PDB file of C-alpha atoms and ligand atoms in Angstrom:
ATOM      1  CA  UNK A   1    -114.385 -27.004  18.831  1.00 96.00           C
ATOM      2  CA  UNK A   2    -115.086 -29.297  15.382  1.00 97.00           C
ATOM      3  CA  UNK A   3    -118.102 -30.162  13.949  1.00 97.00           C
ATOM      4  CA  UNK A   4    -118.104 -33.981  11.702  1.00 96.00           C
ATOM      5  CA  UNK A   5    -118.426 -31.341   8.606  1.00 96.00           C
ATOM      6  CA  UNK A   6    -115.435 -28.996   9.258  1.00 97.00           C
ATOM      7  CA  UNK A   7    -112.948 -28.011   6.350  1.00 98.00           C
ATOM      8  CA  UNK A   8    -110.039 -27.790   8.734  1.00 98.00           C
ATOM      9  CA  UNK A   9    -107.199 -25.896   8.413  1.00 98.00           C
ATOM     10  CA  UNK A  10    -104.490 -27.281  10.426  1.00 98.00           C
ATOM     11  CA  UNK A  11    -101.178 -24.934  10.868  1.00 98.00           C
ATOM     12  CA  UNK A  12     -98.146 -26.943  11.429  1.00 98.00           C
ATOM     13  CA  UNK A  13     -94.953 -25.813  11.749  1.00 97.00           C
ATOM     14  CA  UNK A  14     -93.103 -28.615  12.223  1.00 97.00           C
ATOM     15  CA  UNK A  15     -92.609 -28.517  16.266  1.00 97.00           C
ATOM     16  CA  UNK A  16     -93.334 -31.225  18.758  1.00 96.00           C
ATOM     17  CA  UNK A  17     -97.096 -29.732  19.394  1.00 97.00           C
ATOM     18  CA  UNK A  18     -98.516 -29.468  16.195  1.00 98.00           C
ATOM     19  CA  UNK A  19     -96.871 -32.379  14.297  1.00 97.00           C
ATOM     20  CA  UNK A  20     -98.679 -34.414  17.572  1.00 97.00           C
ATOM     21  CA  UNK A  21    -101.673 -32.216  16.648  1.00 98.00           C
ATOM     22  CA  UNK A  22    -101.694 -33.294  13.096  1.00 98.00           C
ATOM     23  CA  UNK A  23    -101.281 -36.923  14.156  1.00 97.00           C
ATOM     24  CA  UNK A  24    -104.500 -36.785  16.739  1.00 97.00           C
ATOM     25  CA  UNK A  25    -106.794 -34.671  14.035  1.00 97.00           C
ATOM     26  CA  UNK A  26    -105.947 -37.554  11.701  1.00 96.00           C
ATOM     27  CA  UNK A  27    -106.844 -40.484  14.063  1.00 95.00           C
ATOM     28  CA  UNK A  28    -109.908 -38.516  15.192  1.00 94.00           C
ATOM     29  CA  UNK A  29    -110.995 -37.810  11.365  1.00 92.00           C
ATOM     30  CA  UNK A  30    -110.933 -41.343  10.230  1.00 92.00           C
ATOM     31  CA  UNK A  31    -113.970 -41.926  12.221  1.00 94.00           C
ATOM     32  CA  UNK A  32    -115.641 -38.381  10.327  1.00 96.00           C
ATOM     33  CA  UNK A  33    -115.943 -38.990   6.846  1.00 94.00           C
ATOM     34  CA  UNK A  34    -117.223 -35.565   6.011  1.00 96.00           C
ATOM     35  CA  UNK A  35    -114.092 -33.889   7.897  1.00 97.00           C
ATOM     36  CA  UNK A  36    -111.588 -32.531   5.036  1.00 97.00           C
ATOM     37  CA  UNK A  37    -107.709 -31.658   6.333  1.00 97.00           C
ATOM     38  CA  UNK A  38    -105.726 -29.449   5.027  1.00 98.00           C
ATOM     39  CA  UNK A  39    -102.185 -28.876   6.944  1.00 98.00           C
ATOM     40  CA  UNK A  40    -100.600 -24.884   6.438  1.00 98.00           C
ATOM     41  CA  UNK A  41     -97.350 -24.147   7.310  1.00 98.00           C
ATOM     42  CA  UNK A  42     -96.142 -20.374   7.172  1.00 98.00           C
ATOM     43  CA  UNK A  43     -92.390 -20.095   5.878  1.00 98.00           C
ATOM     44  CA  UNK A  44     -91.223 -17.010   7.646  1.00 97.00           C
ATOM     45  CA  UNK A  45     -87.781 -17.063   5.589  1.00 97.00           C
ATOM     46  CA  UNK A  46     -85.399 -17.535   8.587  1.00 97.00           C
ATOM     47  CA  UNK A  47     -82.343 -19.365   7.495  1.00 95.00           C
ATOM     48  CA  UNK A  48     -80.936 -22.150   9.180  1.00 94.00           C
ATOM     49  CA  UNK A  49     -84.112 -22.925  11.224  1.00 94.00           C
ATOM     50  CA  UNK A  50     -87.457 -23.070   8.636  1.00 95.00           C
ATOM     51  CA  UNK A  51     -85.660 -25.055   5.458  1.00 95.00           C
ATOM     52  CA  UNK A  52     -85.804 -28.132   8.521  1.00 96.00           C
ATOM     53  CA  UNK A  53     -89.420 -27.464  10.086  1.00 96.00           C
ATOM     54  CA  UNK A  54     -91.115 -27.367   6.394  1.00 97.00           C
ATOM     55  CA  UNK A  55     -89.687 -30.366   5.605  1.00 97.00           C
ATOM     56  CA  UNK A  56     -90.429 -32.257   8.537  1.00 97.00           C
ATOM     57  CA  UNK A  57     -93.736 -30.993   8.661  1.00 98.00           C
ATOM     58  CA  UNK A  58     -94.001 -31.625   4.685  1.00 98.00           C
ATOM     59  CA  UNK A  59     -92.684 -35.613   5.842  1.00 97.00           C
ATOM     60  CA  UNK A  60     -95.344 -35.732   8.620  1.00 97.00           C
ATOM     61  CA  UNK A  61     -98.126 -34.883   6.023  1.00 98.00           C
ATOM     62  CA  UNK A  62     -97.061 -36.913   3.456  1.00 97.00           C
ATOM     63  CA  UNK A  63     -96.957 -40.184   5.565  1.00 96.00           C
ATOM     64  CA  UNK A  64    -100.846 -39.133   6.243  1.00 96.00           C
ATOM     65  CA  UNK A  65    -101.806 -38.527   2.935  1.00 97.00           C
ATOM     66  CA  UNK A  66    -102.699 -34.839   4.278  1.00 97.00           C
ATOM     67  CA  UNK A  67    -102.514 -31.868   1.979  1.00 98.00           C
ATOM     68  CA  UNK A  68    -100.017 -29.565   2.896  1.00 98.00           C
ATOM     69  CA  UNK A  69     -99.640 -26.415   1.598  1.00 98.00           C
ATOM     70  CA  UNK A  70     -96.976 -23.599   2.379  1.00 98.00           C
ATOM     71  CA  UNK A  71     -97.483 -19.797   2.179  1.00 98.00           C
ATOM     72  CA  UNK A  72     -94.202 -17.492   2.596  1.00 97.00           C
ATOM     73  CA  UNK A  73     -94.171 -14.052   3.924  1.00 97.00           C
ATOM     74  CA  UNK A  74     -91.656 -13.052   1.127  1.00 97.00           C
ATOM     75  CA  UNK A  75     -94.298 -14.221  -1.647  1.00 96.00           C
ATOM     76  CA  UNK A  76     -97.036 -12.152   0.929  1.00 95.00           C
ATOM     77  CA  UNK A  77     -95.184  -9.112   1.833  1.00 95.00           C
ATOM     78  CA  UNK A  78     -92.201  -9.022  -0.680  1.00 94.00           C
ATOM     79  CA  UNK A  79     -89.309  -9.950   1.992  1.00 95.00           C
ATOM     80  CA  UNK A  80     -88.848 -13.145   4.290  1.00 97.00           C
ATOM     81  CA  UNK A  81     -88.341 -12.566   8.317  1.00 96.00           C
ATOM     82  CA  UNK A  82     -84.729 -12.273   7.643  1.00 95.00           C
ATOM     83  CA  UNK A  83     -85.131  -9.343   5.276  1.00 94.00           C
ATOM     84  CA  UNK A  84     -87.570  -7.243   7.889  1.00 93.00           C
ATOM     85  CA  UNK A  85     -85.264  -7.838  10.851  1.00 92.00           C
ATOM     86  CA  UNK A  86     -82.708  -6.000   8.829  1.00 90.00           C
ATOM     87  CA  UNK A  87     -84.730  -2.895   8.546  1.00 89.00           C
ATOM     88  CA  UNK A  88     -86.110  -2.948  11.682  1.00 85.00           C
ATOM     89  CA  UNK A  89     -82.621  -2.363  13.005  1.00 79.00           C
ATOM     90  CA  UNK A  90     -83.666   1.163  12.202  1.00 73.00           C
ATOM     91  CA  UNK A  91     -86.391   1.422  14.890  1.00 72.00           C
ATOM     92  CA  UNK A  92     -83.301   0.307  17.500  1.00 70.00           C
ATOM     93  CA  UNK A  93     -85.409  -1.940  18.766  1.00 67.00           C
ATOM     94  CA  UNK A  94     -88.613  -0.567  18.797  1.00 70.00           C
ATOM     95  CA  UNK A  95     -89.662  -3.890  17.681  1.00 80.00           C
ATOM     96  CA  UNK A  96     -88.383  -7.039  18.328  1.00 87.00           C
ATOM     97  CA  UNK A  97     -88.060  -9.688  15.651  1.00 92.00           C
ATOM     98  CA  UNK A  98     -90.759 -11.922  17.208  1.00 93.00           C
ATOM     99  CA  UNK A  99     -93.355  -9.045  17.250  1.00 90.00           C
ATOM    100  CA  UNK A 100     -92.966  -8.615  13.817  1.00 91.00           C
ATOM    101  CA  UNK A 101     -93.425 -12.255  12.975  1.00 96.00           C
ATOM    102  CA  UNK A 102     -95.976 -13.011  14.886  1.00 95.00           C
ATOM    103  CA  UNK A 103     -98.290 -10.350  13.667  1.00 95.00           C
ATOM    104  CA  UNK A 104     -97.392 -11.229  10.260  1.00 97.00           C
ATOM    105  CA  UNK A 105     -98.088 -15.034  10.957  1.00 97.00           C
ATOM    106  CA  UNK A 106    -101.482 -14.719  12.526  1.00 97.00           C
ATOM    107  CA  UNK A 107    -102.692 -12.299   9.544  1.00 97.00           C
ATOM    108  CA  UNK A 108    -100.733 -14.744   7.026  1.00 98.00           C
ATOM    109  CA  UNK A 109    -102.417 -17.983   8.494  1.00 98.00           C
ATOM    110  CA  UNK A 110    -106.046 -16.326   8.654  1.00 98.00           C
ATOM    111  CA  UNK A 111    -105.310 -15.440   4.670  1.00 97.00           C
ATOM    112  CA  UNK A 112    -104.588 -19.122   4.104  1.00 98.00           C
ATOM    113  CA  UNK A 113    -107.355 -20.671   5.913  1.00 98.00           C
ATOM    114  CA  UNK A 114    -109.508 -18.169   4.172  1.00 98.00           C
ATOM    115  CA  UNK A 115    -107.930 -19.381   0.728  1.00 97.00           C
ATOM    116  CA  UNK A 116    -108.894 -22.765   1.372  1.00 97.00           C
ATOM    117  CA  UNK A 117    -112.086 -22.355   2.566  1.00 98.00           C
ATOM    118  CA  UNK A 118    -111.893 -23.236   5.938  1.00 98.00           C
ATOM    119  CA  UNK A 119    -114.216 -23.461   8.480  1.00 98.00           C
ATOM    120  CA  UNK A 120    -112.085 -24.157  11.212  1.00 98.00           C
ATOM    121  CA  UNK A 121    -108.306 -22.758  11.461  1.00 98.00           C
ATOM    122  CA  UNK A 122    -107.280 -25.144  13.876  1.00 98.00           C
ATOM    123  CA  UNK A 123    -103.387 -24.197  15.933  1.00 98.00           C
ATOM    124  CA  UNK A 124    -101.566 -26.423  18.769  1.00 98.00           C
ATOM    125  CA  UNK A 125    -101.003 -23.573  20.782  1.00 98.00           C
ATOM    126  CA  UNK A 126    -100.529 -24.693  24.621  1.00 98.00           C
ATOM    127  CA  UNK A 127    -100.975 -24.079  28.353  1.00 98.00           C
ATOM    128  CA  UNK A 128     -97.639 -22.818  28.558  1.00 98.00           C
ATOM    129  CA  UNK A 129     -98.068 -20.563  25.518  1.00 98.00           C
ATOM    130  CA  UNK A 130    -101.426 -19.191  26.268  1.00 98.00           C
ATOM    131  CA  UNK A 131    -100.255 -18.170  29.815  1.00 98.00           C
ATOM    132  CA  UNK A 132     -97.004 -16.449  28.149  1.00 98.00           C
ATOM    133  CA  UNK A 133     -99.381 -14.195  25.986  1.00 97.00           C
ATOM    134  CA  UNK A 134    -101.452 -13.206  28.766  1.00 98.00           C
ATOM    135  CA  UNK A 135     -98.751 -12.073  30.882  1.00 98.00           C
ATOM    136  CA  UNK A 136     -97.135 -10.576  27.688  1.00 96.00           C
ATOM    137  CA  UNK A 137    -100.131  -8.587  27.109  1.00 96.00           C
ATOM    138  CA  UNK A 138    -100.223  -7.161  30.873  1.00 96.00           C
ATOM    139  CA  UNK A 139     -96.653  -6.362  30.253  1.00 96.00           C
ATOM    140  CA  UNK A 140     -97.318  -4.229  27.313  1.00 92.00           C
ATOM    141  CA  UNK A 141    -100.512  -2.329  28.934  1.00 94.00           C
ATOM    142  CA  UNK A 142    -102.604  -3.992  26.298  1.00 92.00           C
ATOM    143  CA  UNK A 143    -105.383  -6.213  28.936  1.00 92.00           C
ATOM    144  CA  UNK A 144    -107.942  -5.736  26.064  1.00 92.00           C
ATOM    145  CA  UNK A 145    -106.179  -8.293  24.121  1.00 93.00           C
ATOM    146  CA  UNK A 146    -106.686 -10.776  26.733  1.00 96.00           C
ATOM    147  CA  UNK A 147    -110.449 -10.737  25.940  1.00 94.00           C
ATOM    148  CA  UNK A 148    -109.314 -12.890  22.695  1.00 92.00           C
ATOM    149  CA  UNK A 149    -106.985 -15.371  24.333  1.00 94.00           C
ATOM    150  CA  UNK A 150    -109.737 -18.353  24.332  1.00 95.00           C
ATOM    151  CA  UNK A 151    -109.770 -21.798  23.160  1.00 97.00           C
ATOM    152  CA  UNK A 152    -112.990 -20.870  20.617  1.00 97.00           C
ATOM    153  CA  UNK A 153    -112.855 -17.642  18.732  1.00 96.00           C
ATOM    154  CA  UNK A 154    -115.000 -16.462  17.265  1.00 94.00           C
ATOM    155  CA  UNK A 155    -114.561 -14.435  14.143  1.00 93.00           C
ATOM    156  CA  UNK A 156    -116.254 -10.869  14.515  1.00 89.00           C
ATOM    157  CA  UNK A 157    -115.818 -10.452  10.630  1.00 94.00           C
ATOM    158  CA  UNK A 158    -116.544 -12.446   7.960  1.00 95.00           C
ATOM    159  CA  UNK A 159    -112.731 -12.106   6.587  1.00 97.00           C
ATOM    160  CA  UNK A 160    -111.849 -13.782   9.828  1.00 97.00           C
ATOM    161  CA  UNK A 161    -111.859 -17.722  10.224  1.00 98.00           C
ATOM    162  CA  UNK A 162    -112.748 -19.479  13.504  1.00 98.00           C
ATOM    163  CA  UNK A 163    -109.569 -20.148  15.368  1.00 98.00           C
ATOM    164  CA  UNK A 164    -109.518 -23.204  17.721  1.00 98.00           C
ATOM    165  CA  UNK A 165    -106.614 -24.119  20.282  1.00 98.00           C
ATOM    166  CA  UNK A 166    -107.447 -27.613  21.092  1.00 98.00           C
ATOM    167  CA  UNK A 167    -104.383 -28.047  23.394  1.00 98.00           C
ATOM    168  CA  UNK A 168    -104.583 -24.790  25.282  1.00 98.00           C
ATOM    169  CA  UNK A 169    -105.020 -26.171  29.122  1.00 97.00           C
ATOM    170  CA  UNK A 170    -102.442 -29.114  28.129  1.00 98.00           C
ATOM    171  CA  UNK A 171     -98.497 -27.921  29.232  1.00 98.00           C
ATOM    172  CA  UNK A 172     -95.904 -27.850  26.892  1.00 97.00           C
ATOM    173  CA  UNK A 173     -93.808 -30.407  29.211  1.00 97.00           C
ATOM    174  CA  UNK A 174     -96.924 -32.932  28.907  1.00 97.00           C
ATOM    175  CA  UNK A 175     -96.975 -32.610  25.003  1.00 97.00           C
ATOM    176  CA  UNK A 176     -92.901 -33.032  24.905  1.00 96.00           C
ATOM    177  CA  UNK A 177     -93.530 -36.117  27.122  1.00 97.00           C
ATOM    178  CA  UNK A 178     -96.337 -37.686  24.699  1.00 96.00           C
ATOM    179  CA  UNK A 179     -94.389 -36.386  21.340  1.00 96.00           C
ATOM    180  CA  UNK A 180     -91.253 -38.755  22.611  1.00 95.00           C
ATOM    181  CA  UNK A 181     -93.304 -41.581  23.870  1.00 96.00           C
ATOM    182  CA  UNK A 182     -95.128 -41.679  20.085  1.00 93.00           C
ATOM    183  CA  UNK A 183     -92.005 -41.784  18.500  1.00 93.00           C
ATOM    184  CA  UNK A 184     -92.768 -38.128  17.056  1.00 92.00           C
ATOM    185  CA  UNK A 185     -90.487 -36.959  14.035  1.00 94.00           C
ATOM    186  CA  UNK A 186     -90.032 -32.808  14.905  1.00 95.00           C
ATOM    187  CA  UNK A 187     -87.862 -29.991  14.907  1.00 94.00           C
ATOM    188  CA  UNK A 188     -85.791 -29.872  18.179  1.00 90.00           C
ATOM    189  CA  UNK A 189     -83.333 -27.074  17.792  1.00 88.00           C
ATOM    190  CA  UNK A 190     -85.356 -23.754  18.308  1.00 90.00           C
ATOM    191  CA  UNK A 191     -85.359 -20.328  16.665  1.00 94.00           C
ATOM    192  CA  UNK A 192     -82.727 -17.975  16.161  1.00 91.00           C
ATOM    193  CA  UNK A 193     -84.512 -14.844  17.346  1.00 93.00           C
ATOM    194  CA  UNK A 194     -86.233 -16.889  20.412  1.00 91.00           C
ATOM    195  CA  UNK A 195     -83.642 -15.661  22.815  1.00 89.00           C
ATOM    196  CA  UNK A 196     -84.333 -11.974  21.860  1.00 86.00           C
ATOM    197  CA  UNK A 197     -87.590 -11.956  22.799  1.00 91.00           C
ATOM    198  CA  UNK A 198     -89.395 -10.526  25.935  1.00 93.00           C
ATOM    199  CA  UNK A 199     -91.598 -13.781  25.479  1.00 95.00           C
ATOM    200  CA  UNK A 200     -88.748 -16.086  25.979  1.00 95.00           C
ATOM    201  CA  UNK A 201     -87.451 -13.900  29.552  1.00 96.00           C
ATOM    202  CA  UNK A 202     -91.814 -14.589  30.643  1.00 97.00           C
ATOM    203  CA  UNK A 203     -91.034 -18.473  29.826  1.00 97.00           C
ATOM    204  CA  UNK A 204     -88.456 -18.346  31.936  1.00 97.00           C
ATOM    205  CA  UNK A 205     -89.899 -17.091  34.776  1.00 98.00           C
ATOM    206  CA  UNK A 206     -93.259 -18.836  34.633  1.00 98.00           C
ATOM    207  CA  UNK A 207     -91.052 -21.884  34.329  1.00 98.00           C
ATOM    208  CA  UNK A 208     -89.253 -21.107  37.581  1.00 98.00           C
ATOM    209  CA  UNK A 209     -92.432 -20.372  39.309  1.00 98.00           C
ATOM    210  CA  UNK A 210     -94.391 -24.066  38.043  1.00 98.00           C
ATOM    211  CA  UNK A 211     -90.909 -25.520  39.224  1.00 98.00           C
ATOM    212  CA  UNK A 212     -91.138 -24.317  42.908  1.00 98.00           C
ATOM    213  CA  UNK A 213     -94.933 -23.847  43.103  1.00 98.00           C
ATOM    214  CA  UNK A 214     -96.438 -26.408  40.859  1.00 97.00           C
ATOM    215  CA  UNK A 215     -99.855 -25.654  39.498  1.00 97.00           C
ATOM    216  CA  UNK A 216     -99.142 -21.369  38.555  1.00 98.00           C
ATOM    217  CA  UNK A 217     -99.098 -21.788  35.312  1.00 98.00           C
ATOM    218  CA  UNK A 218    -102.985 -23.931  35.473  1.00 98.00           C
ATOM    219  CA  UNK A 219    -103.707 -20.625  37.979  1.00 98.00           C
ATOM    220  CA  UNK A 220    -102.629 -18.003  36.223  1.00 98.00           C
ATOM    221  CA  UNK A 221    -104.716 -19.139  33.021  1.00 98.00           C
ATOM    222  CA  UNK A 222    -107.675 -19.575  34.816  1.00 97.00           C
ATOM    223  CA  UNK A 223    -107.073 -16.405  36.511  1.00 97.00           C
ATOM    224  CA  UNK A 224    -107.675 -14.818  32.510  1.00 97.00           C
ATOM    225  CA  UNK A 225    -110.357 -16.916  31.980  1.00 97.00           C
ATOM    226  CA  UNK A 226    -112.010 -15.734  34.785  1.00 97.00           C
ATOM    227  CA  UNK A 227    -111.251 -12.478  34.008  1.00 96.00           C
ATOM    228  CA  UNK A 228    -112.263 -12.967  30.112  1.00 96.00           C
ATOM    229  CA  UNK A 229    -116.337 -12.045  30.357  1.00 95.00           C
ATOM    230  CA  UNK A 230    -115.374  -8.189  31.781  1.00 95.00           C
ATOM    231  CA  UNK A 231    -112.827  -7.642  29.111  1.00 95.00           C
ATOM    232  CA  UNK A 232    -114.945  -9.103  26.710  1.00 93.00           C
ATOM    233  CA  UNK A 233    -117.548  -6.663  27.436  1.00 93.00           C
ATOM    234  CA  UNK A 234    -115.131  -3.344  27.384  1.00 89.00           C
ATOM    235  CA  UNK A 235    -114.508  -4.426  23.842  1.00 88.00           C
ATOM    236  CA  UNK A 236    -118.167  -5.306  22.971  1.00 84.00           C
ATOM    237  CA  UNK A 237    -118.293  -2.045  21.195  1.00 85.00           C
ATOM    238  CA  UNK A 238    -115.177  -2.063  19.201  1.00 87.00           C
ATOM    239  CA  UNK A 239    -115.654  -2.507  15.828  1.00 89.00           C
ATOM    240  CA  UNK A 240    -114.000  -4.190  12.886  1.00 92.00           C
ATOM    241  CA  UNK A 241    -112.987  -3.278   9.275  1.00 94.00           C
ATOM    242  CA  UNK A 242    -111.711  -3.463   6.669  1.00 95.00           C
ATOM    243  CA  UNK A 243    -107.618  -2.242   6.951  1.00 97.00           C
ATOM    244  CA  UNK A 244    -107.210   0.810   4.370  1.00 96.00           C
ATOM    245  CA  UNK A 245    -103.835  -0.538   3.425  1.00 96.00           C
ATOM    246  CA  UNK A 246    -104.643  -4.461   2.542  1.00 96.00           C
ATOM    247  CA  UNK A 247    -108.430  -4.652   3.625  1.00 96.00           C
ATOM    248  CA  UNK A 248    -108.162  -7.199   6.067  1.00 96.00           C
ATOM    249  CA  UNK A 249    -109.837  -6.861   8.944  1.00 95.00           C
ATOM    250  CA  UNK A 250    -108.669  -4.858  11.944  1.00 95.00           C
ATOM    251  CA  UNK A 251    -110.109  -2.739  14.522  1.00 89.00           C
ATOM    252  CA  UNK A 252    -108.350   0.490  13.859  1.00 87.00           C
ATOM    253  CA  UNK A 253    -107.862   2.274  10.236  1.00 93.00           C
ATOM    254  CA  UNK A 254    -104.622   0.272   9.530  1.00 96.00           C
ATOM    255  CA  UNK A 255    -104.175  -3.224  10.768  1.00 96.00           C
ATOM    256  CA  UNK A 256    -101.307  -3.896  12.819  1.00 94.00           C
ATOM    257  CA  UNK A 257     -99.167  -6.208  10.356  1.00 95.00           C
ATOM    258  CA  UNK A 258     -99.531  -3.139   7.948  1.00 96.00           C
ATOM    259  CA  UNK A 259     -98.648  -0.261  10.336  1.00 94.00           C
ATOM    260  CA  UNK A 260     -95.169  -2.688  11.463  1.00 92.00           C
ATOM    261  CA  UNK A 261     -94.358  -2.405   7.631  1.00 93.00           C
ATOM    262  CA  UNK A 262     -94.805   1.101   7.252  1.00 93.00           C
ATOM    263  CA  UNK A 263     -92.807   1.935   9.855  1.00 90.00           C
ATOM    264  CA  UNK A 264     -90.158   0.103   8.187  1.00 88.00           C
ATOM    265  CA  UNK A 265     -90.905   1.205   4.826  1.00 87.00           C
ATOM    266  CA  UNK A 266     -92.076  -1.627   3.363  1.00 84.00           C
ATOM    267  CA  UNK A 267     -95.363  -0.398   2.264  1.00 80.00           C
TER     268      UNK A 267
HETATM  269  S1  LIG B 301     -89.018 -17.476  17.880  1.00 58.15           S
HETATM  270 FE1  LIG B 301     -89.794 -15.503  17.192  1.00 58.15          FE
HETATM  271  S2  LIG B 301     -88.941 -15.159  15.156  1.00 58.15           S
HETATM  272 FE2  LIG B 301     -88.700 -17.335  15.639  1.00 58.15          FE
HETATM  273  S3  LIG B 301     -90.508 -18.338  14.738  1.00 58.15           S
HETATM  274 FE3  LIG B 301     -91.015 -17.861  16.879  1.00 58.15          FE
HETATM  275  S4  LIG B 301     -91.989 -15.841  16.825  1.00 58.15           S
HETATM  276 FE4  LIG B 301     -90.929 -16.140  14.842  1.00 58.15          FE
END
């Protein structure tokens, strides 16, 4: 996943998983010279939940000596999450707040990685989280996507940095475990919108399921991995450019981030 030269970018939001992310990188960087850190953290503007996560993760970084930098979506795309889920009260829920910010996350972290350089965009995403956006992607008819759930990916554009999940076969309840036992400082109380989200109801479930038939959720991502080579070859031929609206990169005319806007009439 790293290579002794990388310019990581590290994106930390100040949960359990990546501030135990940060702390491993670190360790693991001491003994690579030529590694440079940089820690990102995207403030989404929700009040009463991100003022606490920046500044832990801003504490974390600062007892490491890591650079931390923090890009907001209101100084990106003119309003915080806040703002957007006010207007997207129009769409009667069309799209849910967690939709919205994660597609305006992933573009906003790739932008910042870019900014910096990076070779490596580096996120603490988990077992439990990878399975979640498999199943969330089956949900919404979209199986294509699943072709880019990996732990490597690879950017198919230049404007895209390599994204690497190094804990994605570890389960959340594992990383909780080791985040306590290393006297972690993180954010415990979660995000206002989490319970709105269809993601949330899939947690639940798969949660259930690992409860009363331990090992699904190890299954059902190996299941997509095994799956992964024939999706990846229905979307050999797709190709990527530039978004009319922004120019980032997307496979359609508009990128997805920019199309959610629209529809609100942002852009
Ligand atoms: S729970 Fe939803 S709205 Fe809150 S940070 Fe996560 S994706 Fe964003």
């Amino acid at each position: 996943m790293l290579n002794p030269d990388d310019r990581i970018a590290m994106a930390i939001s100040g949960g359990k998983d990546s501030v135990s992310l940060l702390r491993i990188l670190f360790e693991l960087e001491t003994k690579f010279p030529r590694v440079q850190m940089t820690a990102l953290t995207i403030d989404e503007g929700i009040k009463g939940y991100r003022e606490e996560a920046i500044a832990i993760a801003a504490k974390n970084c600062e007892e490491l000596g890591v650079e931390h930098r923090v890009f907001s979506f209101k100084e990106l795309y003119g309003d915080t999450l806040d703002e957007l889920v006010l207007k997207l009260r129009s769409l009667r829920g069309e799209i849910s707040p967690c939709s919205f910010c994660g597609v305006l996350r992933r573009k906003a972290l790739n932008q910042a990685a870019r900014e910096i350089s990076a070779d490596k965009l580096v996120t603490a995403h988990n077992l439990d989280d990878e399975v979640q956006t498999g199943l969330l992607n089956l949900i919404h008819g979209d199986i294509a996507r699943n072709a880019r759930v990996e732990p490597i990916l690879e950017p198919q554009h230049p404007k895209f940095v390599t994204r690497v999940k190094p804990f994605c076969r570890i389960p959340e309840s594992e990383l909780a475990l080791y985040a306590l036992l290393d006297h972690v400082t993180f954010q415990t109380h979660p995000c206002t919108y989490r319970e709105t989200s269809l993601r949330n109801e899939i947690r639940h479930i798969v949660n259930r399921l690992e409860f009363n038939h331990p090992g699904v959720k190890y299954a059902i991502s190996s299941s997509f991995e095994r799956l992964r080579p024939a999706l990846k070859t229905m979307v050999s031929s797709v190709k990527i450019q530039d978004c009319s609206s922004c120019g980032e990169p997307t496979v359609g005319h508009i990128c997805k981030p920019c199309e959610m806007l629209q529809k609100i009439g942002v852009l």
